[in-house]
């Protein structure tokens, strides 16, 4: 299958995965929360957020594998790929051993970190869960070479299919475990098993389908130096992501206890769902963007793609964001329960500033493809450190709200104002045109939200049937106003092409 079809089907499978995972979450998460209880779910989320810090030891090599494999293939340097894979595999084995050593140290310091906010029983469970999660992370490092190779070969269909199967299996296996009384510990065991099975499947595909070869000889010192320089700034970006999305739970676990961790974990979960809709499109464009840079395409061509994809991302994210503003409070109540009422305002505090980097995340691919991510990495690293300090101080004074204020402010300053200036001044992306396009696209969402908000105010009913009808009205208004007033011919065509194909099959 050619790369263009792989790209289109890959995007389709990404959205199919998102749709199914969100439908599954709607049905499975309420059951899980009620079976586990707020404290048990908070314990699981806290341990997961702590162990997640070990993933920064990837040092950005996963992204480097995609970039340099794509680069070598574009330059037809196939003989050197086996040495490249061997070098990465040895580095990942070393990183896995390092991660396990750090994890063991974490295991012996659980009491020191959390004894002021957790019970003796919770501390005991936390130790076992940490050991299992550390094993999961340690074995993931060397095996993560293979999904990166698959992405670099633009075999998105197999990569997305395996991920889709894993998402479908997780609730099917977890529900019986919860019914048998297994809670946080059972979830950790299941997640570890599914992760290992997925990675071994990718490994099999690389050797038996892609026919890759791995050589542990002919290392090039200059190449390792170049890759290390490239990966260092990706590594800083990974640290930033952990600071934004894991530190809040860690701080709340130290200061407030597992119940606040449970609330904030759901906030992060909603933000991750929101983020995934954007990444589903931009994530498959890094190999293509690398190829454009290698071929020395013009700034205008790259900028046009940046604006085009940003518009599509905003059409999707704008619909979700304004829908959440209208119906998020009711959604959280029916989905998570009355104990999670704070999830709605906290999620909005993060999702609104988060929208800016999400509709511009193809810009990250541009920076990575041009190997010019240094400025972004240092800015975000500085802002993230400031947000960690602010989160600790604000959490002590204002609790969970202070934690959210620190993160949302950092997102807006770092990813919003400063990076937009850099994209325009140094990368020569047409940021002015980008925001003019986004503002035009935003008008239909604002009008739809105002009209449906007025209907909600007049009806003042919050039962499920009323919310469903209002959501249908909001969807219809958005579609009509976008189609006739804002969408470009290209965007309309992206919807019409699959519908025409579906119609032909039905006929």
Coordinates of N, CA and C in Angstrom, one line a residue, residues 110-319:
X110 N 8.9 5.3 49.5 CA 7.5 5.6 49.5 C 7.0 6.2 50.8
X111 N 7.5 5.7 51.9 CA 7.0 6.3 53.2 C 7.5 7.7 53.3
X112 N 8.7 8.0 53.0 CA 9.2 9.4 53.1 C 8.4 10.4 52.2
X113 N 8.0 9.9 51.1 CA 7.2 10.8 50.2 C 5.8 11.0 50.6
X114 N 5.1 10.0 51.0 CA 3.7 10.1 51.1 C 3.1 9.7 52.5
X115 N 3.9 9.6 53.5 CA 3.4 9.1 54.8 C 2.5 10.1 55.5
X116 N 2.6 11.4 55.1 CA 1.8 12.4 55.7 C 0.4 12.5 55.1
X117 N 0.1 11.9 54.0 CA -1.2 12.0 53.3 C -1.8 10.6 53.0
X118 N -1.1 9.5 53.3 CA -1.6 8.2 53.0 C -1.6 7.3 54.2
X119 N -2.6 6.3 54.2 CA -2.6 5.4 55.3 C -1.6 4.3 55.1
X120 N -1.4 3.5 56.2 CA -0.4 2.4 56.1 C -0.8 1.4 55.0
X121 N -2.1 1.1 54.9 CA -2.6 0.1 53.9 C -2.3 0.7 52.5
X122 N -2.5 2.0 52.3 CA -2.3 2.6 51.0 C -0.8 2.6 50.7
X123 N 0.1 2.8 51.6 CA 1.5 2.8 51.4 C 2.0 1.4 51.0
X124 N 1.4 0.3 51.6 CA 1.8 -1.0 51.3 C 1.4 -1.4 49.9
X125 N 0.2 -1.0 49.4 CA -0.2 -1.2 48.1 C 0.6 -0.4 47.1
X126 N 1.0 0.8 47.5 CA 1.8 1.7 46.6 C 3.1 1.0 46.3
X127 N 3.7 0.4 47.2 CA 5.0 -0.2 47.0 C 4.9 -1.3 46.0
X128 N 3.9 -2.2 46.1 CA 3.8 -3.3 45.1 C 3.5 -2.7 43.7
X129 N 2.6 -1.8 43.6 CA 2.3 -1.2 42.4 C 3.5 -0.5 41.7
X130 N 4.3 0.1 42.5 CA 5.5 0.8 42.0 C 6.4 -0.2 41.3
X131 N 6.6 -1.4 42.0 CA 7.5 -2.4 41.5 C 7.0 -2.9 40.1
X132 N 5.7 -3.1 40.0 CA 5.1 -3.6 38.8 C 5.2 -2.6 37.7
X133 N 4.9 -1.4 38.0 CA 5.0 -0.3 37.0 C 6.4 0.0 36.5
X134 N 7.4 -0.1 37.5 CA 8.8 0.1 37.1 C 9.2 -1.0 36.2
X135 N 8.8 -2.3 36.4 CA 9.1 -3.4 35.5 C 8.6 -3.1 34.1
X136 N 7.3 -2.6 34.1 CA 6.7 -2.3 32.8 C 7.5 -1.2 32.0
X137 N 7.9 -0.2 32.7 CA 8.6 0.9 32.1 C 10.0 0.4 31.6
X138 N 10.6 -0.4 32.4 CA 12.0 -0.9 32.1 C 12.0 -1.7 30.9
X139 N 11.0 -2.6 30.8 CA 11.0 -3.5 29.6 C 10.4 -2.8 28.4
X140 N 9.7 -1.7 28.6 CA 9.1 -0.9 27.5 C 10.2 -0.2 26.7
X141 N 11.3 0.2 27.4 CA 12.3 1.0 26.7 C 13.0 0.3 25.5
X142 N 13.5 -0.9 25.7 CA 14.2 -1.6 24.5 C 13.2 -2.0 23.5
X143 N 11.9 -2.4 23.9 CA 10.9 -2.8 22.9 C 10.3 -1.7 22.2
X144 N 10.4 -0.4 22.7 CA 9.8 0.7 22.0 C 10.5 1.1 20.7
X145 N 11.6 0.5 20.5 CA 12.3 0.7 19.2 C 11.4 0.3 18.0
X146 N 10.6 -0.7 18.2 CA 9.9 -1.3 17.1 C 8.7 -0.6 16.6
X147 N 7.8 0.0 17.5 CA 6.7 0.8 17.0 C 7.3 2.1 16.3
X148 N 8.4 2.6 16.8 CA 9.0 3.8 16.1 C 9.4 3.5 14.7
X149 N 10.0 2.3 14.5 CA 10.4 1.9 13.2 C 9.2 1.7 12.3
X150 N 8.1 1.2 12.8 CA 6.9 1.0 12.0 C 6.3 2.4 11.6
X151 N 6.3 3.3 12.5 CA 5.8 4.7 12.1 C 6.8 5.3 11.1
X152 N 8.1 5.2 11.2 CA 9.0 5.7 10.3 C 8.8 5.2 8.9
X153 N 8.4 3.9 8.8 CA 8.2 3.3 7.5 C 6.8 3.6 7.0
X154 N 6.0 4.5 7.8 CA 4.7 4.9 7.4 C 3.7 3.8 7.2
X155 N 3.9 2.7 8.0 CA 3.0 1.6 8.1 C 2.0 1.9 9.2
X156 N 1.2 3.0 9.0 CA 0.3 3.4 10.1 C -0.8 2.5 10.3
X157 N -1.2 1.7 9.3 CA -2.4 0.8 9.5 C -2.2 -0.2 10.6
X158 N -1.0 -0.9 10.4 CA -0.7 -2.0 11.4 C -0.5 -1.4 12.8
X159 N 0.2 -0.2 12.9 CA 0.5 0.4 14.1 C -0.8 0.8 14.9
X160 N -1.7 1.4 14.1 CA -3.0 1.9 14.7 C -3.9 0.7 15.0
X161 N -3.8 -0.3 14.2 CA -4.7 -1.5 14.5 C -4.4 -2.2 15.8
X162 N -3.1 -2.4 16.0 CA -2.6 -3.0 17.3 C -3.1 -2.1 18.5
X163 N -2.9 -0.8 18.4 CA -3.3 0.1 19.4 C -4.8 0.0 19.7
X164 N -5.6 -0.1 18.5 CA -7.1 -0.3 18.6 C -7.5 -1.5 19.4
X165 N -6.8 -2.6 19.0 CA -7.1 -3.9 19.7 C -6.8 -3.9 21.2
X166 N -5.7 -3.2 21.5 CA -5.3 -3.1 23.0 C -6.4 -2.3 23.7
X167 N -6.9 -1.2 23.1 CA -7.9 -0.4 23.7 C -9.2 -1.2 24.0
X168 N -9.5 -2.0 23.0 CA -10.8 -2.8 23.1 C -10.6 -3.9 24.2
X169 N -9.4 -4.5 24.3 CA -9.2 -5.6 25.2 C -9.2 -5.1 26.7
X170 N -8.7 -3.9 26.9 CA -8.5 -3.4 28.3 C -9.8 -3.5 29.1
X171 N -10.9 -2.9 28.7 CA -12.1 -3.0 29.5 C -12.7 -4.4 29.6
X172 N -12.6 -5.1 28.5 CA -13.1 -6.4 28.4 C -12.5 -7.3 29.5
X173 N -11.2 -7.1 29.7 CA -10.5 -7.9 30.7 C -10.6 -7.3 32.1
X174 N -10.7 -6.0 32.2 CA -10.6 -5.3 33.5 C -12.0 -5.5 34.2
X175 N -13.1 -5.5 33.5 CA -14.4 -5.6 34.2 C -14.5 -6.9 35.0
X176 N -14.1 -8.0 34.5 CA -14.2 -9.2 35.3 C -13.3 -9.2 36.5
X177 N -12.1 -8.5 36.4 CA -11.2 -8.4 37.5 C -11.8 -7.5 38.6
X178 N -12.5 -6.4 38.2 CA -13.1 -5.6 39.2 C -14.3 -6.3 39.9
X179 N -15.0 -7.1 39.1 CA -16.1 -7.8 39.7 C -15.6 -8.9 40.7
X180 N -14.4 -9.4 40.5 CA -13.8 -10.3 41.4 C -13.2 -9.7 42.6
X181 N -13.2 -8.3 42.7 CA -12.6 -7.6 43.8 C -11.3 -7.1 43.6
X182 N -10.6 -7.3 42.5 CA -9.3 -6.7 42.2 C -9.5 -5.3 41.8
X183 N -8.7 -4.4 42.4 CA -8.8 -3.0 42.2 C -7.6 -2.4 41.6
X184 N -6.9 -1.5 42.3 CA -5.8 -0.8 41.7 C -4.7 -1.7 41.3
X185 N -4.4 -2.7 42.1 CA -3.3 -3.7 41.9 C -3.6 -4.5 40.6
X186 N -4.9 -5.0 40.5 CA -5.3 -5.7 39.3 C -5.2 -4.9 38.1
X187 N -5.5 -3.6 38.1 CA -5.4 -2.8 37.0 C -3.9 -2.6 36.5
X188 N -3.0 -2.5 37.4 CA -1.6 -2.4 37.1 C -1.1 -3.7 36.4
X189 N -1.5 -4.9 36.9 CA -1.1 -6.1 36.3 C -1.6 -6.2 34.9
X190 N -2.9 -5.9 34.7 CA -3.5 -6.0 33.4 C -2.8 -5.0 32.4
X191 N -2.6 -3.8 32.8 CA -1.9 -2.8 31.9 C -0.5 -3.2 31.5
X192 N 0.2 -3.8 32.5 CA 1.5 -4.3 32.2 C 1.5 -5.4 31.2
X193 N 0.6 -6.3 31.3 CA 0.5 -7.5 30.4 C 0.1 -7.0 29.0
X194 N -0.9 -6.1 28.9 CA -1.3 -5.6 27.5 C -0.2 -4.8 26.9
X195 N 0.5 -4.0 27.6 CA 1.6 -3.3 27.1 C 2.7 -4.2 26.5
X196 N 3.0 -5.2 27.3 CA 4.1 -6.1 26.8 C 3.6 -6.9 25.6
X197 N 2.4 -7.3 25.5 CA 1.9 -8.0 24.4 C 1.9 -7.2 23.1
X198 N 1.5 -5.9 23.3 CA 1.5 -5.0 22.1 C 2.9 -4.8 21.6
X199 N 3.9 -4.6 22.5 CA 5.2 -4.3 22.0 C 5.9 -5.5 21.4
X200 N 5.6 -6.7 21.9 CA 6.1 -7.9 21.2 C 5.4 -8.1 19.8
X201 N 4.2 -7.7 19.7 CA 3.6 -7.8 18.4 C 4.3 -6.8 17.4
X202 N 4.6 -5.6 17.8 CA 5.3 -4.7 17.0 C 6.7 -5.3 16.6
X203 N 7.3 -5.9 17.6 CA 8.6 -6.6 17.3 C 8.5 -7.6 16.2
X204 N 7.5 -8.5 16.3 CA 7.3 -9.5 15.3 C 7.1 -8.9 13.9
X205 N 6.3 -7.8 13.9 CA 6.0 -7.2 12.6 C 7.3 -6.6 11.9
X206 N 8.1 -6.0 12.7 CA 9.3 -5.5 12.2 C 10.3 -6.5 11.6
X207 N 10.4 -7.7 12.3 CA 11.3 -8.7 11.8 C 10.7 -9.5 10.6
X208 N 9.4 -9.8 10.7 CA 8.9 -10.8 9.8 C 8.1 -10.1 8.6
X209 N 7.8 -8.9 8.8 CA 7.1 -8.2 7.6 C 8.0 -7.1 7.0
X210 N 8.5 -6.2 7.9 CA 9.4 -5.2 7.3 C 10.8 -5.7 7.0
X211 N 11.1 -6.9 7.6 CA 12.4 -7.6 7.3 C 13.6 -6.7 7.7
X212 N 13.4 -6.1 8.9 CA 14.6 -5.2 9.3 C 15.7 -6.1 9.8
X213 N 16.9 -5.5 9.8 CA 18.0 -6.2 10.4 C 18.7 -5.3 11.4
X214 N 19.2 -5.9 12.4 CA 19.9 -5.1 13.5 C 21.4 -5.5 13.6
X215 N 22.2 -4.6 13.5 CA 23.7 -4.8 13.6 C 24.2 -4.0 14.8
X216 N 25.1 -4.7 15.5 CA 25.7 -4.0 16.7 C 27.2 -3.6 16.3
X217 N 27.4 -3.4 15.1 CA 28.8 -3.0 14.7 C 28.6 -1.8 13.8
X218 N 29.8 -1.2 13.5 CA 29.8 0.0 12.6 C 29.1 1.2 13.1
X219 N 29.3 1.4 14.5 CA 28.7 2.6 15.1 C 29.5 3.8 14.6
X220 N 28.8 4.9 14.3 CA 29.4 6.1 13.9 C 29.3 7.2 15.0
X221 N 30.5 7.5 15.5 CA 30.5 8.5 16.6 C 29.9 9.8 16.3
X222 N 30.1 10.3 15.0 CA 29.5 11.6 14.6 C 28.0 11.5 14.6
X223 N 27.5 10.3 14.1 CA 26.0 10.2 14.1 C 25.4 10.2 15.5
X224 N 26.1 9.5 16.4 CA 25.6 9.4 17.8 C 25.6 10.8 18.4
X225 N 26.6 11.6 18.1 CA 26.7 13.0 18.6 C 25.5 13.8 18.0
X226 N 25.3 13.6 16.7 CA 24.2 14.4 16.1 C 22.8 14.0 16.7
X227 N 22.6 12.7 16.8 CA 21.4 12.2 17.4 C 21.2 12.7 18.8
X228 N 22.3 12.7 19.6 CA 22.2 13.1 21.0 C 21.8 14.6 21.1
X229 N 22.4 15.4 20.2 CA 22.1 16.8 20.2 C 20.7 17.1 19.8
X230 N 20.2 16.3 18.8 CA 18.8 16.4 18.4 C 17.8 16.0 19.5
X231 N 18.2 14.8 20.2 CA 17.3 14.2 21.1 C 17.3 15.0 22.5
X232 N 18.3 15.7 22.8 CA 18.4 16.4 24.0 C 17.2 17.4 24.1
X233 N 16.9 18.1 23.1 CA 15.8 19.1 23.1 C 14.5 18.4 23.1
X234 N 14.4 17.3 22.5 CA 13.1 16.5 22.6 C 13.0 16.0 24.0
X235 N 14.1 15.6 24.6 CA 14.1 15.2 26.0 C 13.6 16.3 27.0
X236 N 14.0 17.5 26.7 CA 13.5 18.7 27.5 C 12.0 18.8 27.3
X237 N 11.5 18.5 26.1 CA 10.1 18.6 25.9 C 9.3 17.5 26.7
X238 N 9.9 16.3 26.8 CA 9.3 15.3 27.5 C 9.2 15.7 29.0
X239 N 10.3 16.3 29.5 CA 10.2 16.7 30.9 C 9.1 17.8 31.1
X240 N 9.0 18.6 30.1 CA 7.9 19.6 30.2 C 6.5 19.0 30.3
X241 N 6.3 18.0 29.4 CA 5.0 17.3 29.4 C 4.8 16.6 30.8
X242 N 5.8 16.0 31.4 CA 5.6 15.4 32.7 C 5.3 16.5 33.8
X243 N 6.0 17.6 33.6 CA 5.8 18.7 34.6 C 4.3 19.2 34.5
X244 N 3.8 19.3 33.3 CA 2.4 19.8 33.1 C 1.4 18.8 33.6
X245 N 1.6 17.5 33.3 CA 0.5 16.5 33.4 C 0.7 15.5 34.5
X246 N 1.8 15.4 35.2 CA 2.0 14.5 36.3 C 2.4 15.2 37.6
X247 N 3.0 16.3 37.5 CA 3.5 17.0 38.8 C 2.3 17.4 39.7
X248 N 1.2 17.8 39.0 CA 0.0 18.2 39.8 C -0.5 17.1 40.7
X249 N -0.6 15.9 40.2 CA -1.0 14.8 41.0 C 0.0 14.4 42.1
X250 N 1.3 14.5 41.7 CA 2.3 14.2 42.7 C 2.2 15.2 43.9
X251 N 2.1 16.5 43.6 CA 2.0 17.5 44.6 C 0.8 17.3 45.5
X252 N -0.4 17.1 44.8 CA -1.6 16.9 45.6 C -1.5 15.6 46.4
X253 N -0.8 14.6 45.9 CA -0.6 13.4 46.7 C 0.2 13.6 48.0
X254 N 1.2 14.5 47.9 CA 2.0 14.8 49.0 C 1.3 15.7 50.0
X255 N 0.5 16.7 49.5 CA -0.1 17.7 50.4 C -1.5 17.4 50.8
X256 N -2.3 16.8 49.9 CA -3.8 16.7 50.1 C -4.3 15.3 50.3
X257 N -3.7 14.3 49.7 CA -4.2 13.0 49.8 C -4.8 12.4 48.5
X258 N -5.2 11.2 48.6 CA -5.6 10.4 47.3 C -6.9 10.9 46.7
X259 N -7.8 11.5 47.5 CA -9.1 11.9 46.9 C -8.9 13.1 46.0
X260 N -8.1 14.1 46.4 CA -7.8 15.2 45.4 C -7.1 14.7 44.2
X261 N -6.2 13.7 44.4 CA -5.5 13.1 43.3 C -6.5 12.5 42.3
X262 N -7.5 11.8 42.8 CA -8.5 11.2 42.0 C -9.2 12.2 41.1
X263 N -9.6 13.4 41.7 CA -10.3 14.4 41.0 C -9.3 15.0 39.9
X264 N -8.1 15.3 40.3 CA -7.2 15.9 39.3 C -6.8 14.9 38.2
X265 N -6.8 13.6 38.5 CA -6.5 12.6 37.6 C -7.6 12.5 36.5
X266 N -8.8 12.7 36.9 CA -9.9 12.8 35.9 C -9.8 14.0 35.0
X267 N -9.3 15.1 35.6 CA -9.1 16.4 34.8 C -8.1 16.1 33.8
X268 N -7.0 15.5 34.2 CA -5.9 15.2 33.2 C -6.3 14.2 32.2
X269 N -7.2 13.3 32.6 CA -7.7 12.3 31.6 C -8.5 13.0 30.5
X270 N -9.4 13.9 30.9 CA -10.2 14.6 30.0 C -9.3 15.5 29.0
X271 N -8.3 16.1 29.6 CA -7.4 16.9 28.8 C -6.6 16.0 27.8
X272 N -6.2 14.8 28.2 CA -5.5 13.9 27.3 C -6.4 13.4 26.2
X273 N -7.7 13.2 26.5 CA -8.7 12.8 25.4 C -8.7 14.0 24.4
X274 N -8.8 15.2 25.0 CA -8.9 16.4 24.1 C -7.6 16.5 23.3
X275 N -6.5 16.3 23.9 CA -5.2 16.3 23.2 C -5.1 15.3 22.0
X276 N -5.7 14.1 22.3 CA -5.6 13.0 21.4 C -6.3 13.3 20.0
X277 N -7.3 14.1 20.1 CA -8.0 14.4 18.8 C -7.1 15.2 17.9
X278 N -6.3 16.1 18.5 CA -5.4 16.8 17.7 C -4.2 16.0 17.2
X279 N -3.6 15.2 18.1 CA -2.4 14.4 17.8 C -2.8 13.3 16.7
X280 N -4.0 12.9 16.7 CA -4.4 11.9 15.7 C -4.1 12.3 14.3
X281 N -4.2 13.6 14.0 CA -3.9 14.1 12.7 C -2.4 14.5 12.6
X282 N -1.9 15.3 13.5 CA -0.5 15.8 13.3 C 0.5 14.7 13.5
X283 N 0.2 13.6 14.3 CA 1.2 12.6 14.7 C 1.7 11.8 13.5
X284 N 0.8 11.7 12.4 CA 1.3 11.0 11.2 C 2.0 11.9 10.2
X285 N 2.2 13.1 10.5 CA 2.8 14.0 9.5 C 4.3 14.3 9.7
X286 N 4.9 13.7 10.8 CA 6.3 14.0 11.1 C 7.1 13.3 10.0
X287 N 6.9 12.1 9.5 CA 7.7 11.5 8.4 C 7.6 12.4 7.2
X288 N 6.3 12.8 6.9 CA 6.1 13.6 5.7 C 6.8 15.0 5.8
X289 N 6.8 15.6 7.0 CA 7.4 16.9 7.2 C 8.9 16.7 7.1
X290 N 9.5 15.6 7.6 CA 10.9 15.4 7.4 C 11.3 15.3 6.0
X291 N 10.5 14.6 5.2 CA 10.7 14.5 3.8 C 10.7 15.8 3.1
X292 N 9.8 16.7 3.4 CA 9.7 18.0 2.8 C 10.9 18.8 3.1
X293 N 11.4 18.7 4.4 CA 12.6 19.5 4.8 C 13.9 18.9 4.0
X294 N 14.0 17.6 4.0 CA 15.1 17.0 3.2 C 15.1 17.4 1.8
X295 N 13.9 17.6 1.2 CA 13.8 18.0 -0.2 C 13.9 19.5 -0.4
X296 N 14.1 20.2 0.8 CA 14.3 21.7 0.8 C 13.1 22.4 0.1
X297 N 11.9 22.0 0.5 CA 10.7 22.7 0.0 C 10.6 24.1 0.6
X298 N 9.8 25.0 0.0 CA 9.8 26.4 0.4 C 9.1 26.6 1.7
X299 N 9.3 27.7 2.3 CA 8.7 28.1 3.6 C 7.2 28.2 3.4
X300 N 6.8 28.7 2.2 CA 5.3 28.8 1.9 C 4.6 27.5 1.9
X301 N 5.2 26.5 1.3 CA 4.6 25.2 1.3 C 4.4 24.6 2.6
X302 N 5.5 24.7 3.5 CA 5.4 24.2 4.8 C 4.3 25.0 5.6
X303 N 4.3 26.3 5.5 CA 3.4 27.2 6.2 C 2.0 26.9 5.8
X304 N 1.8 26.7 4.5 CA 0.4 26.4 4.0 C -0.1 25.1 4.6
X305 N 0.8 24.1 4.7 CA 0.4 22.8 5.4 C 0.1 23.0 6.9
X306 N 0.8 23.9 7.5 CA 0.7 24.2 8.9 C -0.7 24.8 9.1
X307 N -1.1 25.8 8.3 CA -2.4 26.5 8.4 C -3.5 25.5 8.1
X308 N -3.3 24.7 7.0 CA -4.4 23.8 6.6 C -4.7 22.8 7.6
X309 N -3.7 22.1 8.2 CA -3.9 21.1 9.3 C -4.4 21.8 10.5
X310 N -3.9 23.0 10.8 CA -4.4 23.7 12.0 C -5.9 24.0 11.9
X311 N -6.4 24.4 10.8 CA -7.8 24.6 10.6 C -8.6 23.3 10.9
X312 N -8.2 22.2 10.3 CA -8.9 21.0 10.5 C -8.9 20.6 12.0
X313 N -7.8 20.8 12.7 CA -7.7 20.5 14.1 C -8.7 21.4 14.9
X314 N -8.8 22.7 14.5 CA -9.6 23.6 15.3 C -11.1 23.2 15.0
X315 N -11.5 22.8 13.8 CA -12.8 22.4 13.6 C -13.3 21.3 14.5
X316 N -12.4 20.4 14.8 CA -12.7 19.3 15.7 C -12.6 19.7 17.1
X317 N -11.5 20.4 17.5 CA -11.3 20.8 18.9 C -12.3 21.9 19.3
X318 N -12.6 22.8 18.4 CA -13.6 23.9 18.7 C -15.0 23.3 19.0
X319 N -15.4 22.3 18.2 CA -16.7 21.6 18.5 C -16.7 21.0 19.9

